[in-house]
PDB file of C-alpha atoms and ligand atoms in Angstrom:
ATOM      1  CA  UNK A   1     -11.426   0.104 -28.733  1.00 55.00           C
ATOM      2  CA  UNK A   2     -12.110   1.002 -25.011  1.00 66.00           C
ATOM      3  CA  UNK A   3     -12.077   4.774 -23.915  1.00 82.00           C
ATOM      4  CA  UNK A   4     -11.046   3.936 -20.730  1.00 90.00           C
ATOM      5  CA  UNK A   5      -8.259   2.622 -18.551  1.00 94.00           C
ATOM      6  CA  UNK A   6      -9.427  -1.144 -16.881  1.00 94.00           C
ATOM      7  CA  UNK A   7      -6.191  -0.315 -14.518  1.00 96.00           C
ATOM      8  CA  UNK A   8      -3.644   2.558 -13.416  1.00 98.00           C
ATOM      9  CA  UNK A   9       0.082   1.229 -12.844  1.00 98.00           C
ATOM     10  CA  UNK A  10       0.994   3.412  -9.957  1.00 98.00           C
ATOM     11  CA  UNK A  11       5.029   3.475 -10.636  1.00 98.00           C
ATOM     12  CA  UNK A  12       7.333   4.221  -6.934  1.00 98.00           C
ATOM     13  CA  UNK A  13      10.381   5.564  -7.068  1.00 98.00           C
ATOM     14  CA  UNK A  14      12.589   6.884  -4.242  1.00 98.00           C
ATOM     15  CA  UNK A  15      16.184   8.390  -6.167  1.00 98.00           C
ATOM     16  CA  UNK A  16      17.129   8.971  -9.721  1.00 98.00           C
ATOM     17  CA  UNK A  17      20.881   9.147  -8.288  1.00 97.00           C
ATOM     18  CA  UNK A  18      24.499   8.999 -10.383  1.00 95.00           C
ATOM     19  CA  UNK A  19      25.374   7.778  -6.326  1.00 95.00           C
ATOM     20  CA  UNK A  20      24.761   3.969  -6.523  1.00 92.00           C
ATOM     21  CA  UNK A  21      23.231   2.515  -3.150  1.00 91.00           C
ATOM     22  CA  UNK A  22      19.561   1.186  -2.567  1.00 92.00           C
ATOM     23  CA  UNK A  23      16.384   1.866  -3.945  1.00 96.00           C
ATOM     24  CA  UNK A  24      18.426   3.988  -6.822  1.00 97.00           C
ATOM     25  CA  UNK A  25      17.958   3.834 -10.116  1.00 98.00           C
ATOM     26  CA  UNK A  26      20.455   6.180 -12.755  1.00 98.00           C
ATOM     27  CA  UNK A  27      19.450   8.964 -14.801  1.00 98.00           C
ATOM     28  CA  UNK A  28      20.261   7.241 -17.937  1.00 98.00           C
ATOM     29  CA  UNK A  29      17.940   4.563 -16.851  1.00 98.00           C
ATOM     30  CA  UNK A  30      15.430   6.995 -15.775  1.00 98.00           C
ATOM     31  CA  UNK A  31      15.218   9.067 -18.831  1.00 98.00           C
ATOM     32  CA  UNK A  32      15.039   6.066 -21.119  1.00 98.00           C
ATOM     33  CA  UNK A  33      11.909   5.212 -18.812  1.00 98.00           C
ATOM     34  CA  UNK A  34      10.185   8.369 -19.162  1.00 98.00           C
ATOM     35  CA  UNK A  35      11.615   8.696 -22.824  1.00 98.00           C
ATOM     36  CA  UNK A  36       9.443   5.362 -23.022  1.00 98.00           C
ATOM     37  CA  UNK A  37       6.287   6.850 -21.181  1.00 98.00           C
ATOM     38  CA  UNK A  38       5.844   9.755 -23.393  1.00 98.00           C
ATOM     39  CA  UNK A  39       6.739   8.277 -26.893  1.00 98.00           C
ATOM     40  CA  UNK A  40       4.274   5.083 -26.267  1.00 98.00           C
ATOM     41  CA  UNK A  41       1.554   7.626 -25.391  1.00 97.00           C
ATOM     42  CA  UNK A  42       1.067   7.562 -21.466  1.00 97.00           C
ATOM     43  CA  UNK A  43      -0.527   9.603 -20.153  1.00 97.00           C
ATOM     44  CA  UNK A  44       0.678  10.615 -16.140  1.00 98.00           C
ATOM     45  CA  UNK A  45      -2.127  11.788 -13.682  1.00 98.00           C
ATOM     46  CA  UNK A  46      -2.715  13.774 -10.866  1.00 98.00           C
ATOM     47  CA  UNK A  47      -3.304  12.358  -7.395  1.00 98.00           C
ATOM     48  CA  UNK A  48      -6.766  14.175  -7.636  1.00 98.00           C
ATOM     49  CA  UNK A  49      -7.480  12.188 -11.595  1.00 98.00           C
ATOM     50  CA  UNK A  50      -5.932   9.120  -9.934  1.00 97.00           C
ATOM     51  CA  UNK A  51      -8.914   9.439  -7.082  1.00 96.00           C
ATOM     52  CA  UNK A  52     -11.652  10.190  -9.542  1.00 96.00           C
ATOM     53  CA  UNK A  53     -10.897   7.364 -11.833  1.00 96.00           C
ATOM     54  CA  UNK A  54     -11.046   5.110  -8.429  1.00 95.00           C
ATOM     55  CA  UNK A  55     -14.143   6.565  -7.831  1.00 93.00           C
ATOM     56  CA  UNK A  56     -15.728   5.306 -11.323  1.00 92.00           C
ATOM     57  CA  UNK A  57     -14.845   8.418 -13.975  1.00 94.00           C
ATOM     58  CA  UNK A  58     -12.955   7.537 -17.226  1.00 94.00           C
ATOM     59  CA  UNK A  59      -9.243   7.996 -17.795  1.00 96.00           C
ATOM     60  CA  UNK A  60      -7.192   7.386 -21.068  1.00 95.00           C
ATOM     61  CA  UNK A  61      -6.759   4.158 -21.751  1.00 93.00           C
ATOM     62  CA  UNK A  62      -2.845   4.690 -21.100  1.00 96.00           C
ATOM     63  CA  UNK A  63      -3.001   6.247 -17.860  1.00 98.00           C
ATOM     64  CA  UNK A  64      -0.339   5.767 -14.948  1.00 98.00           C
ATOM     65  CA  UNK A  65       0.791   7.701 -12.234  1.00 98.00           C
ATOM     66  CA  UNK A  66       4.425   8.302 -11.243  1.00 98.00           C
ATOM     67  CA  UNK A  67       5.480   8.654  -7.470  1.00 98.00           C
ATOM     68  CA  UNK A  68       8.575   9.539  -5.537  1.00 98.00           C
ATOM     69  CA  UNK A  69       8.867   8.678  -2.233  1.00 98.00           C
ATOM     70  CA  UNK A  70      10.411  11.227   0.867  1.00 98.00           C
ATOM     71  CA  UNK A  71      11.637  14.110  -1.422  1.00 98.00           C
ATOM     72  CA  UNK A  72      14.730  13.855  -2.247  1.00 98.00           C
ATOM     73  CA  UNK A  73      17.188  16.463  -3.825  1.00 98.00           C
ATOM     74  CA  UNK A  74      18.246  14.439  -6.339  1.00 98.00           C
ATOM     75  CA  UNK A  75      14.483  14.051  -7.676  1.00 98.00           C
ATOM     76  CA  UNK A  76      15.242  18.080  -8.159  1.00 98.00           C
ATOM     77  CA  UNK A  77      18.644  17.504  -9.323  1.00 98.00           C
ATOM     78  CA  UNK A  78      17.805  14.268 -11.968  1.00 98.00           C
ATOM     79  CA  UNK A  79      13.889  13.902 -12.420  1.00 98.00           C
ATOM     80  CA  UNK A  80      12.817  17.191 -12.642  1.00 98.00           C
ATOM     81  CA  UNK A  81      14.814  18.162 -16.120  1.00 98.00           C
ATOM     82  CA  UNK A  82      13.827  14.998 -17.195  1.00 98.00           C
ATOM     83  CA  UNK A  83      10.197  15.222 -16.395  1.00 98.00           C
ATOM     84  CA  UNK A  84       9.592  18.571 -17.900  1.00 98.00           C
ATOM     85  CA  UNK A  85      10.916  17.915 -20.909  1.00 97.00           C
ATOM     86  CA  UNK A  86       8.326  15.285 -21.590  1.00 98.00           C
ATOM     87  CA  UNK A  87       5.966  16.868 -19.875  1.00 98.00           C
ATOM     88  CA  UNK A  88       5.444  14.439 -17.596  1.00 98.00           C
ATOM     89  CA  UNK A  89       3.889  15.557 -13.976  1.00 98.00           C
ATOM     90  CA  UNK A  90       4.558  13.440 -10.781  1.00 98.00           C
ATOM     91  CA  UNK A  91       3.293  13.099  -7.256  1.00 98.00           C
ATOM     92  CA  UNK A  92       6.173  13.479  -4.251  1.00 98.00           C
ATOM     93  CA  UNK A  93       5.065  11.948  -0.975  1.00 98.00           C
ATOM     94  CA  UNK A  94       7.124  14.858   1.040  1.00 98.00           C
ATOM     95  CA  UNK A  95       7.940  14.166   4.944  1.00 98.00           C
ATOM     96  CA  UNK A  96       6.810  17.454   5.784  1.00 98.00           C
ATOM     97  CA  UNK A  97       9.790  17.849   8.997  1.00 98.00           C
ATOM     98  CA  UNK A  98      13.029  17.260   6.306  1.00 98.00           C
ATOM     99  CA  UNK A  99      12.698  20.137   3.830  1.00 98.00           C
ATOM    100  CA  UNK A 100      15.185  23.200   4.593  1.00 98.00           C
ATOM    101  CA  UNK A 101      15.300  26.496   3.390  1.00 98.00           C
ATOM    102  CA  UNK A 102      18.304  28.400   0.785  1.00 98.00           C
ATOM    103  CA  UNK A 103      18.030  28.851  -3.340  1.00 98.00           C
ATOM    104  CA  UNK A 104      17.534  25.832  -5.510  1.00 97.00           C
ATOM    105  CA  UNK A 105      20.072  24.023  -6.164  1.00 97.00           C
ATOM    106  CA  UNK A 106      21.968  23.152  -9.747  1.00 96.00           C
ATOM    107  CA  UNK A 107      19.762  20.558 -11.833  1.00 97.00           C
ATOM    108  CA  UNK A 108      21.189  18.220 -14.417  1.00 95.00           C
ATOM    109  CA  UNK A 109      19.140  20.422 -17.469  1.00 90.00           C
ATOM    110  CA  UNK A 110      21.240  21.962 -20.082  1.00 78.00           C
ATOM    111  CA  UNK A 111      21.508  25.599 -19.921  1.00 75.00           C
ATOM    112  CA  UNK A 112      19.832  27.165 -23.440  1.00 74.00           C
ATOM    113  CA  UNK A 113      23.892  27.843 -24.937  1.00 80.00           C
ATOM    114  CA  UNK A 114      24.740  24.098 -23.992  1.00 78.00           C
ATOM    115  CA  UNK A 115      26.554  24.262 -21.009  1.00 82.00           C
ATOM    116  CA  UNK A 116      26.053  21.912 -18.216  1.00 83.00           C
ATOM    117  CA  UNK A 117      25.762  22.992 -14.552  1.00 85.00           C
ATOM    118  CA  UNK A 118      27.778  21.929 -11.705  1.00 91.00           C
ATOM    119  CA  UNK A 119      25.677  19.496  -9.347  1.00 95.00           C
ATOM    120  CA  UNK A 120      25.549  19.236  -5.837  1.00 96.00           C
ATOM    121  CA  UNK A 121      26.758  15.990  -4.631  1.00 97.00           C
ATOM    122  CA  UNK A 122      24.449  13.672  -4.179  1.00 97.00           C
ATOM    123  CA  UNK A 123      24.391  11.460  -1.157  1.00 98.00           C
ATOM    124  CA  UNK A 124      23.680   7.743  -1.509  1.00 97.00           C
ATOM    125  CA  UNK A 125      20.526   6.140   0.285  1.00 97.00           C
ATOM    126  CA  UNK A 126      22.351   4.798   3.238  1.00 97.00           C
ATOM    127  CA  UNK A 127      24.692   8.084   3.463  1.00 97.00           C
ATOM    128  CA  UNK A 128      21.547  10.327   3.147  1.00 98.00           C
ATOM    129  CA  UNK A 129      19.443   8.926   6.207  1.00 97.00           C
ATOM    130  CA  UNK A 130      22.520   9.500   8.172  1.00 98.00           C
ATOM    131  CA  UNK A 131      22.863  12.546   7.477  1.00 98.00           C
ATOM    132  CA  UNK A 132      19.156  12.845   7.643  1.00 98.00           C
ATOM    133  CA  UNK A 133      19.510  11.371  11.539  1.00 97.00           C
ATOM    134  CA  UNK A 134      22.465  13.590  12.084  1.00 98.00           C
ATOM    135  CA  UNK A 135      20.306  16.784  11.352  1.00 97.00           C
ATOM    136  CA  UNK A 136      21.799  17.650   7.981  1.00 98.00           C
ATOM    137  CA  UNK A 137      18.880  16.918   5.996  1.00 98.00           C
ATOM    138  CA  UNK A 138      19.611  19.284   3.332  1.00 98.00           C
ATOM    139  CA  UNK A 139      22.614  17.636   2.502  1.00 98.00           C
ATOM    140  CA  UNK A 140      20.048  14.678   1.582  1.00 98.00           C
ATOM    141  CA  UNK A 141      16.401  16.437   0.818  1.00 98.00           C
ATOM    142  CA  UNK A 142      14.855  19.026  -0.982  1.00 98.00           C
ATOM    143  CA  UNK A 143      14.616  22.550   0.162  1.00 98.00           C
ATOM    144  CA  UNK A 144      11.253  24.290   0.120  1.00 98.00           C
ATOM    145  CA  UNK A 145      12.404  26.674  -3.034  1.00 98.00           C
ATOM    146  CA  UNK A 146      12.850  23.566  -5.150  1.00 98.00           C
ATOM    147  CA  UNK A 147       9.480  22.184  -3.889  1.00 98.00           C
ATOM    148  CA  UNK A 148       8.212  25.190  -4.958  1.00 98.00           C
ATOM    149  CA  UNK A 149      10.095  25.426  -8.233  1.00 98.00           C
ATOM    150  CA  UNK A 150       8.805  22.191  -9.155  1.00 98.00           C
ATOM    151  CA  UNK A 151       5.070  22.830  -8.858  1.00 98.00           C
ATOM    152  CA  UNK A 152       5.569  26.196 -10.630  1.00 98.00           C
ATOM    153  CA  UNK A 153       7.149  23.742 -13.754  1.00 98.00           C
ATOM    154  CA  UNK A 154       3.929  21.452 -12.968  1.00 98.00           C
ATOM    155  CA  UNK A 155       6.672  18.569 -12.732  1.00 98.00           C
ATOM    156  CA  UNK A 156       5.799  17.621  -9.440  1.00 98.00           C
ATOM    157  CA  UNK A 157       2.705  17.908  -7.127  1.00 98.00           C
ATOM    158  CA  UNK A 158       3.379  16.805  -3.436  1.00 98.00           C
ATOM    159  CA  UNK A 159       1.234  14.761  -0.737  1.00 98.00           C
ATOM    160  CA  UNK A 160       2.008  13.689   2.823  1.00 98.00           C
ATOM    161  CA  UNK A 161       4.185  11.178   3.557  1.00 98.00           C
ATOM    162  CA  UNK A 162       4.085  11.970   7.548  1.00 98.00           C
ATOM    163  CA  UNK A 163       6.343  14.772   9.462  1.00 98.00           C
ATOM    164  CA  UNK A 164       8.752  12.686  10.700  1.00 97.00           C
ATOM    165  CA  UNK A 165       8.680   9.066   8.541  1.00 98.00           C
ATOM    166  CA  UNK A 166       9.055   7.690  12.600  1.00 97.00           C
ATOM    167  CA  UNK A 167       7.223   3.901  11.970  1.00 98.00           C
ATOM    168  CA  UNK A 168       5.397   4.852  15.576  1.00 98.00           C
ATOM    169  CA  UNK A 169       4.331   1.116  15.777  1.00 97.00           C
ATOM    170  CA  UNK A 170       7.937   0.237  16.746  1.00 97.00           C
ATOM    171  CA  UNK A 171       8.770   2.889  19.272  1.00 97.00           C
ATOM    172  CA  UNK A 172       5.998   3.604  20.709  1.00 96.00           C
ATOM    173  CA  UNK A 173       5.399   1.655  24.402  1.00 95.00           C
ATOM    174  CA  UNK A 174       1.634   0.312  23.934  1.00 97.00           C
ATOM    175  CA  UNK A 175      -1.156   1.146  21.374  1.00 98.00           C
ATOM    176  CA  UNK A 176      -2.966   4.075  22.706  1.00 98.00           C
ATOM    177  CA  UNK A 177       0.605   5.924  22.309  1.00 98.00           C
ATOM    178  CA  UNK A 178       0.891   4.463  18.786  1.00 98.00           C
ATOM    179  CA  UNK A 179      -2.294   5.946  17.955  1.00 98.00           C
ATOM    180  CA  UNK A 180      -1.063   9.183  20.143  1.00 98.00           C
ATOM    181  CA  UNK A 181       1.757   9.554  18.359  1.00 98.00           C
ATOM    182  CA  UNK A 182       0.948   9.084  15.241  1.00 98.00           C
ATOM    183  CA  UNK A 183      -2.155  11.317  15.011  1.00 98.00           C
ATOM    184  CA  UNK A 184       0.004  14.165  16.327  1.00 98.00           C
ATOM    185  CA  UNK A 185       2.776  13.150  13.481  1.00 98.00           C
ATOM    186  CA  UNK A 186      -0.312  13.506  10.637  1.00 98.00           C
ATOM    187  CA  UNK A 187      -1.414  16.617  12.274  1.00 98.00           C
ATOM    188  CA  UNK A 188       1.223  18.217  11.868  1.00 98.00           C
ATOM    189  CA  UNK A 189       2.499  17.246   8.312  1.00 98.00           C
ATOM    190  CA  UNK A 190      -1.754  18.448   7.246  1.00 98.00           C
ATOM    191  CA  UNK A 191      -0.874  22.109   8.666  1.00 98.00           C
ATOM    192  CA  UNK A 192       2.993  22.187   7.586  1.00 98.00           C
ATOM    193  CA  UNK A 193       1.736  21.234   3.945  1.00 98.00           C
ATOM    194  CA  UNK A 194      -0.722  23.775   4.038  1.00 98.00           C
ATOM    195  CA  UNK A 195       1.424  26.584   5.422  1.00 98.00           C
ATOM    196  CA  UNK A 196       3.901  25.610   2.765  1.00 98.00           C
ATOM    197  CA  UNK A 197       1.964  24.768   0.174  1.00 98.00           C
ATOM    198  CA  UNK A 198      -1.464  26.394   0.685  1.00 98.00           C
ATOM    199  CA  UNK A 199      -3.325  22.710   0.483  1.00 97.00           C
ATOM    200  CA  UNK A 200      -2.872  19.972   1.572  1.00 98.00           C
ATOM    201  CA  UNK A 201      -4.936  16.824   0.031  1.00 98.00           C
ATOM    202  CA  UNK A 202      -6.463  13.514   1.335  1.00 98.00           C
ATOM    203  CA  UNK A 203      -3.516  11.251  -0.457  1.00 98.00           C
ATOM    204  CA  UNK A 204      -1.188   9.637   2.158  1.00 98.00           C
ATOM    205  CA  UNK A 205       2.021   7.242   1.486  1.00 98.00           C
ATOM    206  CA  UNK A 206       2.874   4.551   4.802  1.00 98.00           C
ATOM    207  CA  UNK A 207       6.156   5.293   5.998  1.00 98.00           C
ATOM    208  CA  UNK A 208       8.144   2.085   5.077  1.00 97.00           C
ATOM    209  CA  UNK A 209       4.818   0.455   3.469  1.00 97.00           C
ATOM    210  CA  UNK A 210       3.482   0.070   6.957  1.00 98.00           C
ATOM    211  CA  UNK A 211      -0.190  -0.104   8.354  1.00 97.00           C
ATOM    212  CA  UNK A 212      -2.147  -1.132  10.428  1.00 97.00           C
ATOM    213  CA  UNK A 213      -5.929  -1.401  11.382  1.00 97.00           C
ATOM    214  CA  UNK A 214      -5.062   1.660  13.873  1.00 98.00           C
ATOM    215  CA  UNK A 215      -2.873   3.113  11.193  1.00 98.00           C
ATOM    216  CA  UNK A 216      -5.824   3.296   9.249  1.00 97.00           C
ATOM    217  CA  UNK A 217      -8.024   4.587  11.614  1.00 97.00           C
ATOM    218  CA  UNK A 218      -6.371   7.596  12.807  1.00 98.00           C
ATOM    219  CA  UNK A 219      -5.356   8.640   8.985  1.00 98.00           C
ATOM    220  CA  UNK A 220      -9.097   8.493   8.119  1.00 97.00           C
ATOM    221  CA  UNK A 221      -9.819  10.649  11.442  1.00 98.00           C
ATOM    222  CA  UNK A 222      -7.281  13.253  10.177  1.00 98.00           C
ATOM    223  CA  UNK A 223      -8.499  13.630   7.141  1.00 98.00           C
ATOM    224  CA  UNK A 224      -7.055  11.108   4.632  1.00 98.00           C
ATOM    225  CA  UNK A 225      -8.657   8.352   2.436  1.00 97.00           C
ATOM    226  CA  UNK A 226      -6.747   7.289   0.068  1.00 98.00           C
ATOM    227  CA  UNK A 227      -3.740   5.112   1.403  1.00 98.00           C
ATOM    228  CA  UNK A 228      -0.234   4.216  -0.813  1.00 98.00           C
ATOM    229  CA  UNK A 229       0.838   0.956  -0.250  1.00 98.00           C
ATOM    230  CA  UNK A 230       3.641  -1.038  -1.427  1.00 97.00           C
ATOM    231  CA  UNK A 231       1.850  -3.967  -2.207  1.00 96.00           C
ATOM    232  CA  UNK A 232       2.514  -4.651  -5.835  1.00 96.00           C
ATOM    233  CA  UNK A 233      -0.231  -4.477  -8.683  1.00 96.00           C
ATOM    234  CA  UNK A 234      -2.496  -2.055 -11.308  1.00 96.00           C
ATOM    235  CA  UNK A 235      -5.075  -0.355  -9.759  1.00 97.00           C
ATOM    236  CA  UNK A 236      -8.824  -1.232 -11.376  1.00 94.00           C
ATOM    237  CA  UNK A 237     -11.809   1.783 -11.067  1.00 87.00           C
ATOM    238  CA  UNK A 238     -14.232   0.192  -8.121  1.00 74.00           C
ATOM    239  CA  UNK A 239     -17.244   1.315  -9.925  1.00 58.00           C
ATOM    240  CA  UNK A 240     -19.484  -0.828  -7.960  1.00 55.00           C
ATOM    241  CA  UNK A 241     -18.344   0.427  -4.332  1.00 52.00           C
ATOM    242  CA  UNK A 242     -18.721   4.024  -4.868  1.00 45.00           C
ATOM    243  CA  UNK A 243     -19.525   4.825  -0.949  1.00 52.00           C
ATOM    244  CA  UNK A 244     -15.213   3.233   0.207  1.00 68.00           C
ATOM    245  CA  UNK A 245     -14.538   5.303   2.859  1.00 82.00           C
ATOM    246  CA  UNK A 246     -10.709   4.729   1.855  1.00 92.00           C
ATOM    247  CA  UNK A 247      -8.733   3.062  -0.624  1.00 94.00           C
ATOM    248  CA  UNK A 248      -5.517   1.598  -0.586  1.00 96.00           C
ATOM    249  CA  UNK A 249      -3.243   2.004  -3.884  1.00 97.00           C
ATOM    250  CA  UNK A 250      -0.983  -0.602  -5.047  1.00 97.00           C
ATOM    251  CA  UNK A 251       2.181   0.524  -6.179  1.00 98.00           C
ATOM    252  CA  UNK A 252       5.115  -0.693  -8.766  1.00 98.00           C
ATOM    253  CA  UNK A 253       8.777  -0.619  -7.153  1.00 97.00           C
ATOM    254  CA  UNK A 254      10.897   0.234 -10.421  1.00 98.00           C
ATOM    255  CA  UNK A 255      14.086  -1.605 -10.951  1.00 97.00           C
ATOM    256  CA  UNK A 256      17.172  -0.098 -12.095  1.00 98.00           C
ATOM    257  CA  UNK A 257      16.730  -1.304 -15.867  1.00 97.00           C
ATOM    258  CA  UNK A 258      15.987  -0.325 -19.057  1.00 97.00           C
ATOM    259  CA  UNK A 259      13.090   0.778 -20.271  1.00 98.00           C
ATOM    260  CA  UNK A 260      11.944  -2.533 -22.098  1.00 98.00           C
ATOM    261  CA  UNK A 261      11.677  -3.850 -18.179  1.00 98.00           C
ATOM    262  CA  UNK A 262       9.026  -0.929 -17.801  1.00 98.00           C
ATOM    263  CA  UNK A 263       7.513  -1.468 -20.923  1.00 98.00           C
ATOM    264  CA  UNK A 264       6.339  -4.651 -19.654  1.00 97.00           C
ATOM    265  CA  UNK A 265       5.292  -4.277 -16.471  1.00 97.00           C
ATOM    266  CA  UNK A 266       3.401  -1.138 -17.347  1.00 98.00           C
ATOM    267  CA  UNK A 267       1.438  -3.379 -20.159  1.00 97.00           C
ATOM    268  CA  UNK A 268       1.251  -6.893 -17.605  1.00 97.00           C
ATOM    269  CA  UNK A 269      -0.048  -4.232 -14.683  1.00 97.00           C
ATOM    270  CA  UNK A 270      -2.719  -2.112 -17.113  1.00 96.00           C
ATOM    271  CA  UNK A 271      -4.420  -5.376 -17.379  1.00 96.00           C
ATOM    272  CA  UNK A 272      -6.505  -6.401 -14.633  1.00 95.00           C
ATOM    273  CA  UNK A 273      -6.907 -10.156 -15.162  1.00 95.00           C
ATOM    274  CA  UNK A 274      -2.903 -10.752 -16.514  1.00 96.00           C
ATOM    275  CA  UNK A 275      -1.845  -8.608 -13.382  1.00 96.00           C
ATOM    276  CA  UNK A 276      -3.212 -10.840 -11.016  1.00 95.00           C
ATOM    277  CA  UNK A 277      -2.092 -14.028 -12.884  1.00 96.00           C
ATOM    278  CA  UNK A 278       1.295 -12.187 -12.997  1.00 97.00           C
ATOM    279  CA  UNK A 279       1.508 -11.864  -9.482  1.00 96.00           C
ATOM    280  CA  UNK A 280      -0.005 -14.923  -8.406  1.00 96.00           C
ATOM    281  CA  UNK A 281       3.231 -16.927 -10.791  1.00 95.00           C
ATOM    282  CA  UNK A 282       6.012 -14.616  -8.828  1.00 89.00           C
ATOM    283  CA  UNK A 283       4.268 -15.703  -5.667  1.00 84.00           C
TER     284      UNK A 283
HETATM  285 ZN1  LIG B   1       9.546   6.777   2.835  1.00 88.63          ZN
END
């Protein structure tokens, strides 16, 4: 029996949302997932174990990580209950400009004499980056109390995802102001998250899944080095190229299904060689 992991599945989600729409998947679905993740023995790690077992250290042979993309308030409202009471610890790639201030929110946990709370409503994907565009953000994202709740509940941990989620290569006029501007957009998300959060670590998420060779460059020069793509596929320990001065991380979009459909991907994707055999068949 091997006492390590070959591969981490790196699971992304964006909502766990009762409001159907894109890149959504329900909270029955979800806690049947995670229901699935705890009783089959995974294990879910930290950004920082995630980066050590890259780096050559051993993890649990059932190790994956769990990430949710932008932050939001529905991961507060749907994943965190959900989360804690397997728990089960994920990483939220926060854009640092979106979170607003005011008391947490209702979540979907059951109060200890049964009753249920009243939600907030939950906007949709679509509905949520207009209000997002409209400056209503909270409407759509989480506030910095739940943020904060979260970590207390060690249900969440959260890395940069940019300030703004602005994909610079597209509206900026010429390269140097792509690089400008997106420097400036890192900077800022490195000393919001610390402010906020009193760290701030070297784990960034691409808006959109985009990079580029400059895109790379300037993240490296502000202080990240390990890069969250979503290019599909498990994640094997690079024991032999222990000096990478970055690494990108492949990353699992889960579907709105069952948790059978998770089963199997986590057990195709925790396999190095039937991964890329997988991968090269869908292709
Ligand atoms: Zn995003």
């Amino acid at each position: 029996m091997r006492h390590t992991a070959r591969s981490v599945p790196v699971l992304m989600y964006h909502h766990v949302s009762t409001s159907p729409g894109m890149i959504t998947v329900t909270p029955a679905n979800f806690a049947a997932q995670m229901a699935y993740v705890a009783s089959a023995g995974y294990r879910t790690l930290s950004a920082a174990e995630l980066a050590r077992f890259l780096a050559g250290e051993p993890v649990p042979p059932k190790s994956i990580v769990v990430t949710f993309d932008d932050g939001y308030l529905d991961n507060w409202v749907h994943a965190h209950p959900v989360l804690q009471r397997h728990g089960l610890n994920a990483i939220c790639f926060l854009v640092s400009g979106w979170p607003g201030e005011g008391a947490p929110r209702a979540t979907a946990a059951h109060a200890s004499d049964g009753t249920v709370n009243e939600l907030p409503h939950l906007l949709n994907h679509r509905e949520g980056e207009l209000a997002i565009e409209a400056g209503c953000a909270d409407d759509a994202v989480l506030r910095w109390s739940e943020i904060d709740a979260t970590r207390r509940a060690g249900t969440f941990e959260f890395h940069s995802h940019t300030h703004c989620h602005v994909r610079w290569d597209q509206v900026a006029g010429n390269r140097s102001e792509k690089r400008a501007k997106l420097r400036d957009d890192l900077l800022v998300a490195r000393t919001t998250l610390q402010e906020r959060l009193g760290g701030v670590s070297d784990h960034l998420c691409w808006p959109q899944g985009y990079y580029d060779d400059d895109y790379r460059e300037v993240a490296r020069e502000t202080g990240f080095r390990h890069f969250y793509t979503c290019h599909p596929g498990g994640n094997p320990s690079s024991k032999r190229t222990q000096t990478h001065a970055e690494r990108s991380i492949n990353r699992l979009e889960v579907r709105d299904r069952p948790a059978l459909w998770l089963a199997s991907r986590l057990w195709i994707h925790s396999r190095p060689a039937v991964s890329r055999a997988y991968l090269r068949i869908k292709r």
